[in-house]
């Protein structure tokens, strides 16, 4: 059951402090939601900035580059999709989108523009903090590993993924992948030929034990658009009807 927006305290906006886990910019025109989210993130150890609209968010981000943005989709004037595009134009930054409705169209729009995760209002603030933690863990460079071990670089069918460097290429050209797309591609390359259900991908790739399965569908579609020669006729990331998806390292035409 979703928890109401009940804040343990109603103190001032948290400010920067030494030893914070990272800087998070919270963008929401509802002051109650913004206060609750900022309060929970502050108590989780983050430095939190706040903005009530798109222009203010861009100004805050320019003044203090955030490590992650919690961004409401429905903002006055400049909506969250445009804010996300403009933020990304100045460099990669993880985004967790807040959607006011449970409509799949809203969620898909956020993911299509490059959001790394989304939470539907009303939401549990603790769940939001866990999503922020998860996205930031994947955004930060991984520790160097044995290149010949199970976590080393992987390559197949012209694709190459280096998890330590967070770098993926196709035929030598670097791919512009979101955090979720990168993690999905790296996982599939590690397990060629094996079919995975969407529930498995949510759990094994992103560590989610719950969530909307359409998230996986959208990420697969976006990833196909970047790695397939013809996304309408995918040869690498295959749909296994009744199961889920499989990476075909040969990239050959389906029978």
Coordinates of N, CA and C in Angstrom, one line a residue:
X1 N 0.8 -1.2 0.0 CA 0.0 0.0 0.0 C 0.9 1.2 0.0
X2 N 0.5 2.2 -0.8 CA 1.3 3.4 -0.9 C 1.1 4.2 0.4
X3 N 2.2 4.8 0.9 CA 2.1 5.6 2.1 C 1.8 7.1 1.7
X4 N 1.1 7.8 2.6 CA 0.8 9.2 2.3 C 2.0 10.0 2.5
X5 N 2.0 11.3 2.0 CA 3.1 12.2 2.1 C 3.1 12.7 3.6
X6 N 3.6 12.0 4.5 CA 3.7 12.4 5.9 C 5.2 12.5 6.2
X7 N 5.6 13.8 6.5 CA 7.0 14.0 6.9 C 7.2 13.9 8.4
X8 N 8.3 13.3 8.8 CA 8.6 13.2 10.2 C 8.8 14.6 10.9
X9 N 9.2 15.6 10.0 CA 9.4 16.9 10.6 C 9.2 17.9 9.5
X10 N 9.0 19.1 9.8 CA 8.8 20.2 8.8 C 9.8 21.2 8.9
X11 N 11.1 20.8 9.0 CA 12.2 21.8 9.2 C 12.6 22.5 7.9
X12 N 13.6 23.3 7.9 CA 14.0 24.0 6.7 C 14.6 23.0 5.7
X13 N 14.8 23.6 4.5 CA 15.4 22.8 3.4 C 16.8 22.3 3.8
X14 N 17.1 21.1 3.6 CA 18.5 20.6 3.9 C 19.5 21.3 3.1
X15 N 20.6 21.6 3.7 CA 21.7 22.3 3.0 C 22.9 21.4 2.8
X16 N 23.9 21.9 2.1 CA 25.1 21.1 1.9 C 25.8 20.8 3.2
X17 N 26.4 19.7 3.3 CA 27.2 19.4 4.5 C 28.3 18.4 4.2
X18 N 29.4 18.4 5.0 CA 30.5 17.4 4.7 C 30.0 16.0 4.8
X19 N 30.6 15.2 3.9 CA 30.4 13.7 4.0 C 29.1 13.3 3.4
X20 N 28.4 14.1 2.7 CA 27.1 13.7 2.1 C 27.4 12.6 1.0
X21 N 26.4 11.8 0.8 CA 26.5 10.7 -0.2 C 26.4 11.2 -1.6
X22 N 25.9 12.4 -1.8 CA 25.8 12.9 -3.1 C 24.8 14.1 -3.1
X23 N 24.8 14.8 -4.2 CA 23.9 16.0 -4.3 C 22.7 15.6 -5.2
X24 N 21.5 15.8 -4.6 CA 20.3 15.5 -5.4 C 19.4 16.8 -5.5
X25 N 19.0 17.0 -6.7 CA 18.1 18.1 -7.0 C 16.7 17.6 -7.1
X26 N 15.8 18.1 -6.3 CA 14.4 17.8 -6.3 C 13.6 18.9 -6.9
X27 N 12.9 18.5 -8.0 CA 12.2 19.5 -8.8 C 10.7 19.1 -8.8
X28 N 9.9 19.9 -8.0 CA 8.4 19.6 -7.9 C 7.8 20.9 -7.5
X29 N 6.6 21.2 -8.2 CA 6.0 22.5 -7.9 C 5.0 22.4 -6.7
X30 N 4.8 21.1 -6.1 CA 4.0 20.9 -4.9 C 5.0 21.0 -3.7
X31 N 4.9 22.1 -2.9 CA 5.8 22.3 -1.8 C 5.8 21.2 -0.8
X32 N 4.6 20.6 -0.6 CA 4.5 19.5 0.4 C 5.3 18.3 -0.1
X33 N 5.1 17.9 -1.3 CA 5.8 16.8 -1.9 C 7.3 17.0 -1.9
X34 N 7.7 18.3 -2.3 CA 9.1 18.6 -2.3 C 9.8 18.6 -0.9
X35 N 9.0 19.0 0.1 CA 9.6 19.0 1.4 C 9.7 17.6 2.0
X36 N 8.7 16.8 1.7 CA 8.8 15.4 2.2 C 10.0 14.7 1.5
X37 N 10.1 14.8 0.2 CA 11.1 14.1 -0.5 C 12.5 14.6 -0.1
X38 N 12.6 15.9 0.0 CA 13.9 16.5 0.5 C 14.3 16.0 1.9
X39 N 13.3 16.0 2.8 CA 13.5 15.5 4.1 C 14.0 14.1 4.2
X40 N 13.4 13.2 3.5 CA 13.8 11.8 3.5 C 15.2 11.6 2.9
X41 N 15.5 12.3 1.8 CA 16.8 12.2 1.2 C 17.9 12.8 2.1
X42 N 17.5 13.9 2.8 CA 18.5 14.5 3.7 C 18.8 13.5 4.8
X43 N 17.8 12.9 5.4 CA 18.1 11.9 6.5 C 18.8 10.7 6.0
X44 N 18.7 10.4 4.7 CA 19.4 9.3 4.1 C 20.9 9.6 3.8
X45 N 21.3 10.9 4.0 CA 22.7 11.3 3.9 C 23.0 12.1 2.6
X46 N 22.0 12.5 1.9 CA 22.2 13.3 0.7 C 22.2 14.8 0.9
X47 N 22.9 15.6 0.2 CA 22.7 17.0 0.1 C 21.6 17.3 -0.9
X48 N 20.7 18.1 -0.5 CA 19.5 18.3 -1.4 C 19.3 19.7 -1.7
X49 N 19.1 20.0 -3.0 CA 18.7 21.3 -3.6 C 17.3 21.1 -4.0
X50 N 16.5 22.2 -4.1 CA 15.1 22.2 -4.5 C 14.8 23.2 -5.5
X51 N 13.9 22.9 -6.4 CA 13.4 23.9 -7.4 C 11.9 23.6 -7.7
X52 N 11.1 24.7 -7.9 CA 9.7 24.5 -8.1 C 9.3 24.5 -9.5
X53 N 10.2 24.8 -10.4 CA 9.8 24.8 -11.9 C 11.1 24.6 -12.7
X54 N 10.8 24.5 -14.0 CA 11.9 24.1 -14.9 C 13.1 25.1 -15.0
X55 N 12.8 26.4 -15.2 CA 13.9 27.4 -15.2 C 14.7 27.4 -14.0
X56 N 14.0 27.3 -12.8 CA 14.8 27.3 -11.5 C 15.6 26.1 -11.4
X57 N 15.1 24.9 -11.9 CA 15.9 23.7 -11.9 C 17.1 23.8 -12.7
X58 N 17.0 24.4 -13.9 CA 18.2 24.5 -14.8 C 19.2 25.5 -14.1
X59 N 18.7 26.5 -13.5 CA 19.7 27.5 -12.8 C 20.4 26.8 -11.6
X60 N 19.6 26.0 -10.8 CA 20.2 25.3 -9.7 C 21.3 24.3 -10.2
X61 N 20.9 23.6 -11.3 CA 21.8 22.5 -11.8 C 23.1 23.2 -12.4
X62 N 23.0 24.4 -13.0 CA 24.1 25.1 -13.5 C 25.0 25.6 -12.4
X63 N 24.4 26.0 -11.3 CA 25.2 26.5 -10.1 C 25.9 25.4 -9.4
X64 N 25.2 24.3 -9.2 CA 25.7 23.1 -8.4 C 25.3 21.9 -9.2
X65 N 26.2 21.3 -9.9 CA 25.8 20.1 -10.7 C 25.4 19.0 -9.8
X66 N 24.2 18.5 -10.0 CA 23.7 17.4 -9.1 C 24.2 16.1 -9.6
X67 N 24.3 15.1 -8.6 CA 24.6 13.7 -9.0 C 23.4 13.0 -9.5
X68 N 22.2 13.5 -9.1 CA 21.0 12.9 -9.6 C 19.8 13.9 -9.4
X69 N 18.8 13.8 -10.3 CA 17.7 14.7 -10.3 C 16.4 13.9 -10.1
X70 N 15.6 14.3 -9.0 CA 14.3 13.8 -8.9 C 13.3 14.8 -9.5
X71 N 12.7 14.4 -10.6 CA 12.0 15.4 -11.5 C 10.6 15.1 -11.7
X72 N 9.7 16.0 -11.3 CA 8.3 15.8 -11.6 C 8.0 16.0 -13.1
X73 N 7.1 15.1 -13.6 CA 6.8 15.2 -15.0 C 5.9 16.4 -15.3
X74 N 4.9 16.7 -14.4 CA 4.0 17.7 -14.7 C 4.4 19.0 -13.9
X75 N 5.1 19.8 -14.6 CA 5.6 21.1 -14.1 C 4.9 22.3 -14.8
X76 N 4.7 23.4 -14.2 CA 4.1 24.5 -14.9 C 5.1 25.1 -15.9
X77 N 4.6 25.5 -17.0 CA 5.4 26.1 -18.1 C 6.2 25.1 -18.8
X78 N 7.4 24.9 -18.3 CA 8.3 23.9 -18.9 C 8.1 22.5 -18.2
X79 N 7.6 21.5 -19.0 CA 7.4 20.3 -18.3 C 8.7 19.5 -18.0
X80 N 8.5 18.4 -17.3 CA 9.6 17.6 -16.9 C 10.4 17.0 -18.0
X81 N 9.7 16.7 -19.1 CA 10.4 16.1 -20.3 C 11.4 17.1 -20.9
X82 N 11.0 18.4 -21.0 CA 11.9 19.4 -21.6 C 13.0 19.7 -20.6
X83 N 12.7 19.7 -19.3 CA 13.8 19.9 -18.3 C 14.8 18.8 -18.4
X84 N 14.4 17.6 -18.6 CA 15.3 16.4 -18.7 C 16.1 16.6 -19.9
X85 N 15.5 17.0 -21.0 CA 16.3 17.1 -22.3 C 17.4 18.2 -22.1
X86 N 17.0 19.3 -21.5 CA 18.0 20.4 -21.3 C 19.1 20.1 -20.4
X87 N 18.7 19.4 -19.3 CA 19.8 18.9 -18.4 C 20.8 18.0 -19.0
X88 N 20.2 17.1 -19.8 CA 21.1 16.1 -20.5 C 21.9 16.8 -21.6
X89 N 21.5 17.9 -22.1 CA 22.3 18.6 -23.2 C 23.6 19.1 -22.6
X90 N 23.7 19.3 -21.3 CA 24.9 19.8 -20.6 C 25.8 18.6 -20.0
X91 N 25.4 17.4 -20.3 CA 26.1 16.3 -19.8 C 25.2 15.3 -19.1
X92 N 25.7 14.0 -19.0 CA 24.9 13.0 -18.4 C 24.6 13.2 -17.0
X93 N 23.3 13.0 -16.6 CA 22.9 13.1 -15.2 C 21.8 12.1 -15.0
X94 N 21.8 11.3 -14.0 CA 20.7 10.3 -13.7 C 19.5 11.1 -13.3
X95 N 18.3 10.6 -13.8 CA 17.0 11.2 -13.5 C 16.0 10.2 -13.0
X96 N 15.4 10.4 -11.9 CA 14.3 9.7 -11.4 C 13.0 10.5 -11.6
X97 N 12.1 10.1 -12.5 CA 10.9 10.9 -12.9 C 9.8 10.6 -11.9
X98 N 9.1 11.6 -11.5 CA 7.8 11.5 -10.7 C 6.7 11.7 -11.7
X99 N 5.7 10.8 -11.7 CA 4.6 10.9 -12.6 C 3.3 11.0 -11.7
X100 N 2.4 11.9 -12.1 CA 1.3 12.2 -11.2 C 0.2 11.1 -11.4
X101 N 0.2 10.4 -12.6 CA -0.8 9.4 -12.9 C -0.1 8.1 -13.1
X102 N -1.0 7.0 -13.1 CA -0.4 5.7 -13.3 C -0.5 5.3 -14.7
X103 N -0.8 6.2 -15.6 CA -1.0 5.9 -17.0 C 0.4 5.4 -17.6
X104 N 0.3 4.3 -18.4 CA 1.5 3.8 -19.0 C 2.1 4.8 -19.9
X105 N 1.3 5.7 -20.6 CA 1.8 6.7 -21.5 C 2.8 7.6 -20.8
X106 N 2.4 8.0 -19.6 CA 3.3 8.9 -18.9 C 4.6 8.3 -18.5
X107 N 4.5 7.0 -18.1 CA 5.8 6.3 -17.7 C 6.7 6.1 -19.0
X108 N 6.0 5.8 -20.1 CA 6.8 5.5 -21.3 C 7.5 6.8 -21.8
X109 N 6.7 7.9 -21.7 CA 7.3 9.2 -22.1 C 8.6 9.5 -21.3
X110 N 8.5 9.3 -20.0 CA 9.7 9.6 -19.1 C 10.8 8.7 -19.5
X111 N 10.6 7.5 -19.7 CA 11.7 6.6 -20.1 C 12.2 6.8 -21.5
X112 N 11.3 7.2 -22.4 CA 11.8 7.5 -23.8 C 12.7 8.7 -23.8
X113 N 12.5 9.7 -23.0 CA 13.3 10.9 -23.0 C 14.6 10.6 -22.2
X114 N 14.7 9.5 -21.6 CA 16.0 9.1 -21.0 C 16.0 9.0 -19.5
X115 N 14.9 9.1 -18.8 CA 14.8 9.0 -17.4 C 15.3 7.6 -17.0
X116 N 16.0 7.5 -15.9 CA 16.6 6.2 -15.5 C 15.7 5.4 -14.7
X117 N 14.7 6.0 -14.1 CA 13.7 5.3 -13.3 C 12.5 6.2 -13.1
X118 N 11.4 5.7 -12.6 CA 10.2 6.6 -12.4 C 9.5 6.0 -11.1
X119 N 8.8 6.9 -10.5 CA 7.9 6.6 -9.3 C 6.6 7.3 -9.6
X120 N 5.5 6.5 -9.4 CA 4.2 7.1 -9.6 C 3.6 7.6 -8.3
X121 N 3.1 8.9 -8.3 CA 2.4 9.5 -7.2 C 1.0 8.9 -7.0
X122 N 0.6 8.7 -5.7 CA 1.3 8.9 -4.5 C 2.3 7.7 -4.3
X123 N 3.4 8.0 -3.7 CA 4.5 7.0 -3.5 C 5.0 7.0 -2.1
X124 N 5.6 6.0 -1.7 CA 6.3 5.9 -0.4 C 7.6 6.6 -0.5
X125 N 7.9 7.6 0.3 CA 9.2 8.3 0.3 C 10.4 7.4 0.5
X126 N 10.2 6.3 1.3 CA 11.2 5.4 1.5 C 11.6 4.6 0.3
X127 N 10.5 4.3 -0.5 CA 10.7 3.6 -1.8 C 11.5 4.5 -2.7
X128 N 11.2 5.8 -2.7 CA 11.9 6.8 -3.6 C 13.4 6.8 -3.2
X129 N 13.7 6.9 -1.9 CA 15.1 6.9 -1.5 C 15.8 5.6 -2.0
X130 N 15.1 4.5 -1.9 CA 15.7 3.2 -2.4 C 16.0 3.3 -3.9
X131 N 15.1 3.9 -4.6 CA 15.3 4.0 -6.1 C 16.5 5.0 -6.4
X132 N 16.6 6.0 -5.6 CA 17.7 7.0 -5.8 C 19.0 6.2 -5.5
X133 N 19.0 5.5 -4.4 CA 20.2 4.7 -4.0 C 20.6 3.8 -5.2
X134 N 19.6 3.1 -5.7 CA 19.9 2.1 -6.8 C 20.4 2.8 -8.0
X135 N 19.8 3.9 -8.5 CA 20.3 4.5 -9.7 C 21.7 5.1 -9.5
X136 N 22.0 5.7 -8.3 CA 23.3 6.2 -8.1 C 24.4 5.2 -8.0
X137 N 24.0 4.0 -7.5 CA 25.0 2.9 -7.4 C 25.5 2.5 -8.8
X138 N 24.5 2.5 -9.7 CA 24.8 2.1 -11.1 C 25.4 3.2 -11.9
X139 N 25.2 4.5 -11.5 CA 25.8 5.6 -12.2 C 27.3 5.8 -11.9
X140 N 27.7 5.3 -10.8 CA 29.1 5.5 -10.4 C 30.0 4.4 -11.0
X141 N 31.2 4.8 -11.5 CA 32.1 3.8 -12.1 C 32.3 2.6 -11.2
X142 N 32.3 1.4 -11.7 CA 32.6 0.2 -11.0 C 34.1 0.1 -10.7
X143 N 34.4 -0.6 -9.6 CA 35.8 -0.8 -9.3 C 36.4 -1.7 -10.3
X144 N 37.7 -1.5 -10.6 CA 38.4 -2.3 -11.6 C 38.3 -3.8 -11.2
X145 N 38.1 -4.6 -12.2 CA 38.0 -6.1 -12.0 C 38.9 -6.8 -12.9
X146 N 39.1 -8.1 -12.6 CA 39.9 -8.9 -13.5 C 39.3 -9.0 -14.9
X147 N 40.0 -8.5 -15.9 CA 39.4 -8.5 -17.2 C 39.1 -9.8 -17.8
X148 N 39.6 -10.9 -17.2 CA 39.3 -12.2 -17.7 C 38.3 -12.9 -16.8
X149 N 37.8 -12.2 -15.8 CA 36.8 -12.8 -14.9 C 35.4 -12.6 -15.4
X150 N 34.4 -13.0 -14.6 CA 33.0 -12.9 -15.1 C 32.5 -11.5 -15.2
X151 N 33.2 -10.5 -14.6 CA 32.7 -9.2 -14.7 C 33.6 -8.3 -15.6
X152 N 34.5 -8.9 -16.4 CA 35.3 -8.2 -17.3 C 34.6 -7.8 -18.5
X153 N 35.3 -7.1 -19.5 CA 34.6 -6.7 -20.7 C 34.0 -7.9 -21.5
X154 N 32.9 -7.7 -22.1 CA 32.2 -8.7 -22.9 C 32.1 -8.2 -24.4
X155 N 32.2 -9.1 -25.3 CA 32.0 -8.7 -26.7 C 31.3 -9.8 -27.5
X156 N 30.4 -9.4 -28.4 CA 29.7 -10.4 -29.2 C 29.0 -9.6 -30.3
X157 N 29.0 -10.2 -31.5 CA 28.2 -9.6 -32.6 C 28.5 -8.1 -32.9
X158 N 29.7 -7.7 -32.7 CA 30.1 -6.4 -33.0 C 29.9 -5.4 -31.8
X159 N 29.3 -5.9 -30.7 CA 29.1 -5.1 -29.5 C 30.1 -5.4 -28.5
X160 N 30.5 -4.4 -27.7 CA 31.5 -4.5 -26.7 C 31.1 -3.7 -25.5
X161 N 31.2 -4.3 -24.3 CA 30.8 -3.6 -23.1 C 31.9 -3.8 -22.0
X162 N 32.3 -2.6 -21.5 CA 33.3 -2.6 -20.4 C 32.6 -2.1 -19.1
X163 N 32.2 -3.0 -18.2 CA 31.4 -2.5 -17.0 C 32.3 -1.6 -16.1
X164 N 33.6 -1.8 -16.0 CA 34.4 -1.0 -15.2 C 34.5 0.5 -15.7
X165 N 34.6 0.6 -17.0 CA 34.6 2.0 -17.6 C 33.2 2.5 -17.9
X166 N 32.2 1.7 -17.8 CA 30.8 2.1 -18.1 C 30.8 2.5 -19.6
X167 N 31.4 1.7 -20.5 CA 31.5 2.1 -21.9 C 31.0 1.0 -22.7
X168 N 30.2 1.3 -23.7 CA 29.7 0.3 -24.7 C 29.9 0.8 -26.1
X169 N 30.3 -0.1 -27.0 CA 30.5 0.3 -28.4 C 29.8 -0.7 -29.3
X170 N 29.6 -0.2 -30.5 CA 29.1 -1.1 -31.6 C 30.0 -0.9 -32.8
X171 N 30.7 -1.9 -33.2 CA 31.6 -1.8 -34.3 C 32.6 -0.7 -34.1
X172 N 33.0 -0.5 -32.9 CA 34.0 0.4 -32.5 C 33.5 1.8 -32.2
X173 N 32.2 2.1 -32.5 CA 31.6 3.4 -32.2 C 30.9 3.4 -30.9
X174 N 31.2 4.4 -30.0 CA 30.6 4.4 -28.7 C 29.1 4.6 -28.8
X175 N 28.4 3.9 -27.9 CA 27.0 4.0 -27.9 C 26.6 4.9 -26.7
X176 N 25.6 5.8 -27.0 CA 25.0 6.7 -26.0 C 23.9 6.0 -25.3
X177 N 24.2 5.3 -24.2 CA 23.2 4.5 -23.4 C 22.9 5.1 -22.1
X178 N 21.6 5.0 -21.7 CA 21.3 5.4 -20.3 C 21.8 4.4 -19.4
X179 N 21.8 4.7 -18.1 CA 22.2 3.7 -17.1 C 21.5 2.4 -17.2
X180 N 20.2 2.4 -17.3 CA 19.4 1.2 -17.4 C 19.7 0.4 -18.7
X181 N 19.9 1.1 -19.8 CA 20.2 0.4 -21.0 C 21.6 -0.2 -20.9
X182 N 22.5 0.5 -20.4 CA 23.9 -0.1 -20.2 C 23.8 -1.4 -19.4
X183 N 23.2 -1.3 -18.3 CA 23.1 -2.5 -17.4 C 22.4 -3.7 -18.1
X184 N 21.4 -3.4 -18.8 CA 20.6 -4.4 -19.6 C 21.5 -5.0 -20.6
X185 N 22.2 -4.2 -21.4 CA 23.1 -4.8 -22.4 C 24.2 -5.6 -21.8
X186 N 24.8 -5.1 -20.8 CA 25.9 -5.8 -20.1 C 25.4 -7.2 -19.6
X187 N 24.2 -7.2 -19.1 CA 23.7 -8.5 -18.5 C 23.4 -9.5 -19.7
X188 N 22.8 -9.0 -20.8 CA 22.5 -9.9 -21.9 C 23.8 -10.4 -22.5
X189 N 24.8 -9.6 -22.6 CA 26.1 -10.1 -23.2 C 26.7 -11.1 -22.3
X190 N 26.5 -11.0 -21.0 CA 27.1 -12.0 -20.1 C 26.4 -13.3 -20.2
X191 N 25.1 -13.3 -20.7 CA 24.3 -14.6 -20.8 C 23.8 -14.8 -22.2
X192 N 24.6 -14.9 -23.2 CA 24.1 -15.1 -24.5 C 23.4 -16.5 -24.7
X193 N 22.3 -16.4 -25.5 CA 21.6 -17.7 -25.7 C 20.5 -18.1 -24.7
X194 N 20.5 -17.3 -23.6 CA 19.6 -17.7 -22.5 C 18.4 -16.8 -22.5
X195 N 17.2 -17.3 -22.4 CA 16.0 -16.5 -22.4 C 15.6 -16.1 -21.0
X196 N 15.3 -14.9 -20.8 CA 14.9 -14.3 -19.5 C 13.5 -13.7 -19.5
X197 N 12.8 -14.0 -18.5 CA 11.5 -13.4 -18.3 C 11.7 -11.9 -17.9
X198 N 10.7 -11.1 -18.1 CA 10.8 -9.7 -17.7 C 11.0 -9.6 -16.2
X199 N 10.3 -10.4 -15.5 CA 10.5 -10.4 -14.0 C 11.9 -10.7 -13.6
X200 N 12.6 -11.6 -14.3 CA 14.0 -11.9 -14.0 C 14.9 -10.8 -14.4
X201 N 14.6 -10.1 -15.5 CA 15.4 -9.0 -15.9 C 15.3 -7.8 -14.8
X202 N 14.1 -7.6 -14.4 CA 13.9 -6.5 -13.4 C 14.7 -6.9 -12.1
X203 N 14.7 -8.1 -11.7 CA 15.4 -8.5 -10.5 C 16.9 -8.6 -10.7
X204 N 17.3 -9.3 -11.7 CA 18.7 -9.6 -11.9 C 19.5 -8.4 -12.4
X205 N 18.9 -7.6 -13.2 CA 19.6 -6.4 -13.8 C 19.6 -5.2 -12.9
X206 N 18.4 -4.9 -12.4 CA 18.2 -3.7 -11.6 C 17.9 -3.8 -10.2
X207 N 17.8 -5.1 -9.7 CA 17.6 -5.3 -8.3 C 16.2 -5.0 -7.8
X208 N 15.2 -5.0 -8.7 CA 13.9 -4.7 -8.3 C 13.1 -6.0 -8.0
X209 N 12.5 -6.1 -6.8 CA 11.6 -7.2 -6.5 C 10.2 -6.9 -6.8
X210 N 9.9 -5.7 -7.3 CA 8.5 -5.3 -7.6 C 8.6 -4.2 -8.7
X211 N 7.5 -3.9 -9.3 CA 7.5 -2.8 -10.3 C 6.7 -3.2 -11.5
X212 N 6.6 -2.2 -12.4 CA 5.8 -2.4 -13.6 C 6.6 -3.0 -14.7
X213 N 6.1 -4.2 -15.2 CA 6.9 -4.9 -16.2 C 7.0 -4.1 -17.6
X214 N 6.2 -3.1 -17.8 CA 6.3 -2.3 -19.0 C 7.6 -1.6 -19.0
X215 N 8.2 -1.3 -17.8 CA 9.5 -0.7 -17.8 C 10.5 -1.5 -18.6
X216 N 10.5 -2.8 -18.4 CA 11.5 -3.7 -19.1 C 11.2 -3.6 -20.6
X217 N 9.9 -3.6 -21.0 CA 9.6 -3.5 -22.4 C 10.1 -2.3 -23.1
X218 N 10.0 -1.1 -22.4 CA 10.4 0.1 -22.9 C 12.0 0.2 -23.0
X219 N 12.7 -0.3 -22.0 CA 14.1 -0.4 -22.1 C 14.6 -1.3 -23.2
X220 N 14.0 -2.4 -23.4 CA 14.4 -3.3 -24.5 C 14.2 -2.6 -25.8
X221 N 13.0 -1.9 -26.0 CA 12.8 -1.2 -27.2 C 13.8 -0.1 -27.5
X222 N 14.1 0.7 -26.5 CA 15.1 1.7 -26.6 C 16.5 1.2 -26.9
X223 N 16.8 0.1 -26.3 CA 18.2 -0.6 -26.5 C 18.2 -1.1 -27.9
X224 N 17.2 -1.7 -28.4 CA 17.2 -2.2 -29.8 C 17.4 -1.1 -30.7
X225 N 16.8 0.1 -30.5 CA 17.0 1.2 -31.4 C 18.4 1.7 -31.5
X226 N 19.3 1.3 -30.5 CA 20.7 1.7 -30.5 C 21.7 0.6 -31.0
X227 N 21.3 -0.7 -30.8 CA 22.2 -1.7 -31.1 C 21.8 -2.6 -32.4
X228 N 20.6 -2.5 -32.8 CA 20.2 -3.3 -33.9 C 20.3 -2.5 -35.2
X229 N 20.7 -3.2 -36.3 CA 20.7 -2.6 -37.6 C 19.3 -2.2 -38.1
X230 N 18.4 -3.1 -37.8 CA 17.0 -2.8 -38.1 C 16.2 -3.1 -36.9
X231 N 15.9 -2.1 -36.0 CA 15.1 -2.4 -34.8 C 13.8 -3.0 -35.0
X232 N 13.2 -2.8 -36.2 CA 11.9 -3.5 -36.5 C 12.0 -5.0 -36.7
X233 N 13.2 -5.4 -37.0 CA 13.5 -6.8 -37.2 C 14.8 -7.2 -36.4
X234 N 14.7 -7.2 -35.1 CA 15.8 -7.4 -34.3 C 16.5 -8.8 -34.5
X235 N 17.8 -8.8 -34.6 CA 18.5 -10.1 -34.7 C 19.4 -10.4 -33.5
X236 N 19.6 -9.4 -32.6 CA 20.4 -9.5 -31.4 C 19.6 -9.8 -30.2
X237 N 18.7 -8.8 -29.9 CA 17.8 -9.0 -28.7 C 16.5 -9.5 -29.2
X238 N 16.3 -10.8 -29.1 CA 15.1 -11.5 -29.6 C 14.0 -11.6 -28.6
X239 N 12.8 -11.5 -29.1 CA 11.6 -11.8 -28.2 C 11.4 -13.3 -28.2
X240 N 11.3 -13.8 -27.1 CA 10.9 -15.3 -26.9 C 9.5 -15.3 -26.4
X241 N 8.6 -15.6 -27.3 CA 7.1 -15.5 -27.0 C 6.8 -16.4 -25.9
X242 N 6.0 -15.8 -24.9 CA 5.6 -16.5 -23.8 C 6.6 -16.6 -22.7
X243 N 7.8 -16.0 -22.9 CA 8.9 -16.1 -21.9 C 9.4 -14.6 -21.7
X244 N 10.1 -14.1 -22.6 CA 10.7 -12.8 -22.5 C 11.7 -12.4 -23.6
X245 N 13.0 -12.3 -23.3 CA 14.0 -11.9 -24.2 C 15.2 -12.7 -24.1
X246 N 15.9 -12.8 -25.3 CA 17.2 -13.6 -25.4 C 18.2 -12.8 -26.2
X247 N 19.5 -12.8 -25.8 CA 20.5 -12.2 -26.7 C 21.1 -13.3 -27.6
X248 N 21.0 -13.1 -28.9 CA 21.6 -14.0 -29.9 C 22.9 -13.5 -30.3
X249 N 24.0 -14.1 -29.9 CA 25.3 -13.6 -30.2 C 25.7 -13.8 -31.7
X250 N 25.0 -14.6 -32.4 CA 25.3 -14.8 -33.8 C 24.7 -13.6 -34.7
X251 N 23.6 -13.1 -34.2 CA 22.9 -12.0 -34.9 C 22.4 -12.4 -36.3
X252 N 22.0 -13.7 -36.4 CA 21.6 -14.2 -37.7 C 20.1 -14.0 -37.9
X253 N 19.6 -14.2 -39.1 CA 18.2 -14.0 -39.4 C 17.4 -15.1 -38.7
X254 N 16.3 -14.8 -38.2 CA 15.4 -15.8 -37.5 C 14.9 -16.8 -38.5
X255 N 14.7 -18.0 -38.0 CA 14.1 -19.1 -38.9 C 12.7 -18.7 -39.2

